[in-house]
Short mmCIF file of C-alpha atoms in Angstrom, two decimals:
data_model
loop_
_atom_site.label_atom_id
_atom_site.label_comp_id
_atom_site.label_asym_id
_atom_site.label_seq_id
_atom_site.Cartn_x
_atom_site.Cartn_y
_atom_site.Cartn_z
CA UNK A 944 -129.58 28.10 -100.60
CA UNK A 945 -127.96 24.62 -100.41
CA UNK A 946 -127.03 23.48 -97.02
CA UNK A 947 -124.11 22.08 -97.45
CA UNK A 948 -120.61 23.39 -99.07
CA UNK A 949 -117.97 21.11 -100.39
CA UNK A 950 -114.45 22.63 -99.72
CA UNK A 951 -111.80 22.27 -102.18
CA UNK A 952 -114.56 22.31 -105.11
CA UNK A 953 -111.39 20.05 -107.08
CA UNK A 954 -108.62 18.14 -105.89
CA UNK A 955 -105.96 16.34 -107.98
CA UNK A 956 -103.70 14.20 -106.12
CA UNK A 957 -101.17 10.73 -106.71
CA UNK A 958 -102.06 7.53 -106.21
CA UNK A 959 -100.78 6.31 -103.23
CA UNK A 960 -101.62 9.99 -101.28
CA UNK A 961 -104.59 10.56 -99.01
CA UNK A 962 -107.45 12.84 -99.94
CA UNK A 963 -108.85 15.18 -97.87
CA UNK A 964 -112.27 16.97 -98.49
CA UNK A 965 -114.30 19.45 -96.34
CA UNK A 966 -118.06 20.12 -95.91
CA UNK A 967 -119.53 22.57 -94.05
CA UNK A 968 -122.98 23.62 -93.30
CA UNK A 969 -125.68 25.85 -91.91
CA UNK A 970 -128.39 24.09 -89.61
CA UNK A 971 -128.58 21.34 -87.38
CA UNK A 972 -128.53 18.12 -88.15
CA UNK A 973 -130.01 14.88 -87.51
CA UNK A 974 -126.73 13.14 -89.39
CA UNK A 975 -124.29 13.85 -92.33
CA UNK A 976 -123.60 11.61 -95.12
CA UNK A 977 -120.85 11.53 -97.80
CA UNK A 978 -121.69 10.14 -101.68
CA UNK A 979 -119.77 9.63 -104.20
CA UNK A 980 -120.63 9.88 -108.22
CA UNK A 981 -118.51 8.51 -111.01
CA UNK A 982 -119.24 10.73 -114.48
CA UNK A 983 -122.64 10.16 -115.80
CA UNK A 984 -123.64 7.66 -112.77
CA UNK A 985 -126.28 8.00 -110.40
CA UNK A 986 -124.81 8.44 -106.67
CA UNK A 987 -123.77 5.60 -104.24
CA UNK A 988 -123.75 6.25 -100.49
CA UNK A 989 -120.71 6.06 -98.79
CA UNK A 990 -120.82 6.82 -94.91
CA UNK A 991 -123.25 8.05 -92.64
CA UNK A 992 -122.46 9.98 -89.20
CA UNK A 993 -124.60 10.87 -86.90
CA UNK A 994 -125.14 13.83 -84.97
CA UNK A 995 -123.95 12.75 -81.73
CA UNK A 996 -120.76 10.68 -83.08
CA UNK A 997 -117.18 12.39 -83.76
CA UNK A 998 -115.37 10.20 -85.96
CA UNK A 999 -116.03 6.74 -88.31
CA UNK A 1000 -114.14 4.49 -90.09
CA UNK A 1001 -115.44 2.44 -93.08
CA UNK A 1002 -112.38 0.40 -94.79
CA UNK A 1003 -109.96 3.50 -96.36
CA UNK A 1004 -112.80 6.21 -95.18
CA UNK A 1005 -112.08 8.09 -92.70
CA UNK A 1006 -115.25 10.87 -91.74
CA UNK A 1007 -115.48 13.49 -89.01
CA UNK A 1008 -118.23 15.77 -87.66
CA UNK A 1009 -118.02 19.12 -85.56
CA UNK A 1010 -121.05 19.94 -84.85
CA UNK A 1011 -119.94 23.32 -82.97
CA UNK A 1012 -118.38 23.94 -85.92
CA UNK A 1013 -120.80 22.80 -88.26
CA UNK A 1014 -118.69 20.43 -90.68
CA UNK A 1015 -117.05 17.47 -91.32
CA UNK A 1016 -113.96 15.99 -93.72
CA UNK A 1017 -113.72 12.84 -95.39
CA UNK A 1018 -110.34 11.50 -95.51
CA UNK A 1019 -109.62 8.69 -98.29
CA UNK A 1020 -105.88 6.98 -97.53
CA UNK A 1021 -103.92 4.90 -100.32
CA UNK A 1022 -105.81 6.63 -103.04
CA UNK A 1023 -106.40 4.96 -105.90
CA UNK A 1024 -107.30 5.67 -109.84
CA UNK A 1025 -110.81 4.06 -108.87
CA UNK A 1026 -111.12 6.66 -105.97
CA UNK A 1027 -111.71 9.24 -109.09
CA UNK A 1028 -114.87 10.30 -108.52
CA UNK A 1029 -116.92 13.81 -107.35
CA UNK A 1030 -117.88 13.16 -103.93
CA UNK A 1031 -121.14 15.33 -101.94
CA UNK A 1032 -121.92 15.64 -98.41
CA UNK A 1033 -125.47 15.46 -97.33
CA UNK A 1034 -127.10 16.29 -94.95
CA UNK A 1035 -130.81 15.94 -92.93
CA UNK A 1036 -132.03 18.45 -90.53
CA UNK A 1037 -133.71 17.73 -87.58
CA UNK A 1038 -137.20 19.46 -88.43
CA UNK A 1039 -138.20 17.60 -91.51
CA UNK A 1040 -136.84 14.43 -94.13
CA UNK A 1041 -134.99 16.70 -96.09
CA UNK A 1042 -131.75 15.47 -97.65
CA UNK A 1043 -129.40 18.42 -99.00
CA UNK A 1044 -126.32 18.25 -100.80
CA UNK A 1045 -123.41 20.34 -101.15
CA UNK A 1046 -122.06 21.09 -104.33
CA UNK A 1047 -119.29 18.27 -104.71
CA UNK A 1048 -115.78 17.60 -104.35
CA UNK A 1049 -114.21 16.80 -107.80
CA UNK A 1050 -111.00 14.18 -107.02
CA UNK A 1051 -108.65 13.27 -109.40
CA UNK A 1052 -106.31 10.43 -108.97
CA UNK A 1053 -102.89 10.71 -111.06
CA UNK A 1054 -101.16 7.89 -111.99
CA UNK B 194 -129.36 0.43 -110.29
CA UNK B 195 -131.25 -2.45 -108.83
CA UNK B 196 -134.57 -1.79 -107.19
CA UNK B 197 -134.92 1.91 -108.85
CA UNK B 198 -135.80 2.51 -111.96
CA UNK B 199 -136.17 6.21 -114.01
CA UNK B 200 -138.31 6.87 -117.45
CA UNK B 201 -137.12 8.26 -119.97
CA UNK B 202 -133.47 8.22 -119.42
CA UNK B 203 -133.51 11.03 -121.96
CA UNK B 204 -135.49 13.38 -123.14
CA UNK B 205 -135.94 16.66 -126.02
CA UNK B 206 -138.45 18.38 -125.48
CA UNK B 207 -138.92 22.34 -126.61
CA UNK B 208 -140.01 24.89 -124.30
CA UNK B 209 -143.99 25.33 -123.17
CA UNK B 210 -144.64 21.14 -123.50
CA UNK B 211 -145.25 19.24 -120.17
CA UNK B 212 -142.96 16.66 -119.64
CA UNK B 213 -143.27 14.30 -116.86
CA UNK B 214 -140.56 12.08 -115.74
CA UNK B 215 -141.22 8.75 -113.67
CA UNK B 216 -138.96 7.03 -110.71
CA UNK B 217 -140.26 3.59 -110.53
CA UNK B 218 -138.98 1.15 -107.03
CA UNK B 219 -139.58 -2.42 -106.41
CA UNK B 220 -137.95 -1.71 -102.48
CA UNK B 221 -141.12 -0.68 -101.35
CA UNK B 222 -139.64 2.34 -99.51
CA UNK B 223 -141.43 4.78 -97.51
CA UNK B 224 -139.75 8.00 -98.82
CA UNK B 225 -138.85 9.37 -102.55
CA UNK B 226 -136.89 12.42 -103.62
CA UNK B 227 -136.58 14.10 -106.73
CA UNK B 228 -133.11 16.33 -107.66
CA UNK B 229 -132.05 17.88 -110.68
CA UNK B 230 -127.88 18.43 -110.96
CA UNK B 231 -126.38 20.97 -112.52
CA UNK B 232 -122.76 22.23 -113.25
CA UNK B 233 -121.52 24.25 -110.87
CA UNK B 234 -124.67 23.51 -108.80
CA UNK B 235 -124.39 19.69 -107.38
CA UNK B 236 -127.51 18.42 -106.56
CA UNK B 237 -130.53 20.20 -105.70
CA UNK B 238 -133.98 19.35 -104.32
CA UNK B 239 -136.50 19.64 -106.00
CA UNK B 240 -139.77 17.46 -104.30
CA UNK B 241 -139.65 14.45 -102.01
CA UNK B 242 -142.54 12.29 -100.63
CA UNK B 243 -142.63 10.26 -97.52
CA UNK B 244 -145.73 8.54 -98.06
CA UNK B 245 -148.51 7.95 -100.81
CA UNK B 246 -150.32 11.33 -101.22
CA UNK B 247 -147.78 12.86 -98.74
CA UNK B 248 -145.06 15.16 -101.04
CA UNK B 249 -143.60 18.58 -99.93
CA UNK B 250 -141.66 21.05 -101.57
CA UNK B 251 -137.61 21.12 -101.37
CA UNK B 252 -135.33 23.98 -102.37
CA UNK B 253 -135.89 24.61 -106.35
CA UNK B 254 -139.76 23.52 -106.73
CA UNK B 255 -140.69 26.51 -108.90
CA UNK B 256 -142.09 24.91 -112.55
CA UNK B 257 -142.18 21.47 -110.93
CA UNK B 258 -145.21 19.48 -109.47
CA UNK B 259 -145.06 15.91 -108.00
CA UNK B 260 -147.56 12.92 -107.55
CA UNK B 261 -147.46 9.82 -105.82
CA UNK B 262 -150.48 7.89 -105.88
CA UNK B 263 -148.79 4.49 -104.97
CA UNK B 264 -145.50 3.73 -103.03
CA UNK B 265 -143.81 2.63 -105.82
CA UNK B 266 -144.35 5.61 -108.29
CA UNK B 267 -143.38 8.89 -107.49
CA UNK B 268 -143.72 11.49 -111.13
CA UNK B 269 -142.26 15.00 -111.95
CA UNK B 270 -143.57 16.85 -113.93
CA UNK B 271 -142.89 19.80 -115.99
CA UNK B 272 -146.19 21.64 -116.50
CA UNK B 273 -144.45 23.95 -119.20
CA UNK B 274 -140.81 23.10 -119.67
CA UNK B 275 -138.23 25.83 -119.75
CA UNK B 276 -134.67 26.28 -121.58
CA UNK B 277 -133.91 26.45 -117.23
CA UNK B 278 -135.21 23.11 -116.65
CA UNK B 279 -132.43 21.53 -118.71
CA UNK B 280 -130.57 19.12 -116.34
CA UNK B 281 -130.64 15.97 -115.49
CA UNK B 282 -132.78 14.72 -112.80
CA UNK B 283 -132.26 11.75 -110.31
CA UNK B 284 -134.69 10.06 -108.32
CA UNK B 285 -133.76 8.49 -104.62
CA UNK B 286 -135.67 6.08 -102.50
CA UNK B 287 -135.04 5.55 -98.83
CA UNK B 288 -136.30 3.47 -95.97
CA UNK B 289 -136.07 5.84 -93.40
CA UNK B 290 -136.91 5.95 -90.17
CA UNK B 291 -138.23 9.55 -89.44
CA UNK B 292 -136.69 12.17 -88.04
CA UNK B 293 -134.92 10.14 -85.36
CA UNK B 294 -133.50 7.91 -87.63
CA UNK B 295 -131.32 7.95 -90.70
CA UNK B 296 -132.28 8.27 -94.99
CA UNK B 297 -129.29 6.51 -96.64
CA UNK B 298 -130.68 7.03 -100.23
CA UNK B 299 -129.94 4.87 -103.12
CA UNK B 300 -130.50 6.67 -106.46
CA UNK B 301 -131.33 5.83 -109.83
CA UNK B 302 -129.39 6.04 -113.15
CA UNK B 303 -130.81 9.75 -114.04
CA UNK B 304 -132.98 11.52 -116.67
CA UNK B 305 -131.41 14.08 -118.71
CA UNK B 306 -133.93 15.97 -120.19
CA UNK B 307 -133.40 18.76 -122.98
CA UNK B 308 -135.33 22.03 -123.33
CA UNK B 309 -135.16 23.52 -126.64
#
């Protein structure tokens, strides 16, 4: 079973609102990374947390990590129509080099 | 999707034929992971490698068999395709740095393959 579970599995929102996406999962990790995918594209890495960190910034990205509670949300501010995109979590566990993914966030930016 | 590339970007194929699809990097990365996405599904692991001759299985490796004879090359292949194997695959590389250290992958553009 995948490790990781997206949480809301779509969002639509304005442009201008922030977007907030869940991701919880099952083992222990080494760290916890967020992609995103544009339709019919291959994935591009967005953030990486690790383990033993709480909270990172990367321009409008906002990530967090609870390890006791096994997940983490990604928080996009100002969206924009370019932020339209499904976006994964990912995640490596400390026993071996597997990477697993979640199922995906669909996000939808109205104009 | 510089650095990574993936042959054939598509595929139709009908059911019982191998098929074997190839990830091709010029990075020179240490680790290389095959995933097949599917609706309602995301992205699944299928086989990864972390060295030449070094593979291991991930979650869905049923039907699927890997090689990797040299860094660059890492092939899937399909020994006798099924109507289930329709999906499109994506190959990652990644530097990595064991299991102390972090696999940021960068992925190629995706093989969508077809079982009839």
């Amino acid at each position: 079973s995948q490790q990781g579970e997206e949480d809301p599995q779509a969002l639509s929102i304005q442009e201008g609102e922030n977007a907030t996406m869940n991701c919880s999962y099952k083992t222990s990790i080494n760290n916890l990374q967020w992609y995103r995918q544009n339709s019919g594209r291959g994935l591009v890495h967005l953030i990486l947390i690790r383990s033993n960190e709480r909270e990172k910034h990367s321009g409008r990205l906002r990530v967090t990590l609870d390890t006791s509670k096994k997940s983490s949300s990604l928080l996009i501010t100002a969206s924009r129509a370019a932020d339209t995109a499904s976006y994964f979590c990912a995640t490596d566990a400390r026993r071996d080099d597997k990477i697993i993914f979640g199922k995906g966030t669909r996000l939808h930016i109205l104009p | 999707d510089a650095g990574i590339t993936q042959s054939p970007r598509h595929k139709v194929t009908e059911t019982g034929t191998p098929v074997t699809l190839r990830c091709h990097q010029t990075e020179n990365h240490r680790y290389m992971y095959w995933y097949r996405q599917d609706p309602g599904h995301g992205l699944r692991l299928i086989h990864y490698s972390y060295g030449v001759k070094d593979t291991d299985k991930g979650e869905v490796s049923d039907g699927y068999s890997v090689s990797r004879s040299k860094t660059e090359d890492f092939l899937l292949t399909l020994e006798s395709a099924t109507s289930s194997q329709t999906s499109v695959y994506f190959c990652a590389i990644s530097e990595g740095t064991g299991n102390s250290g972090a696999n940021v992958l960068t992925f190629g553009a995706g093989s969508r393959l077809t079982v009839l």
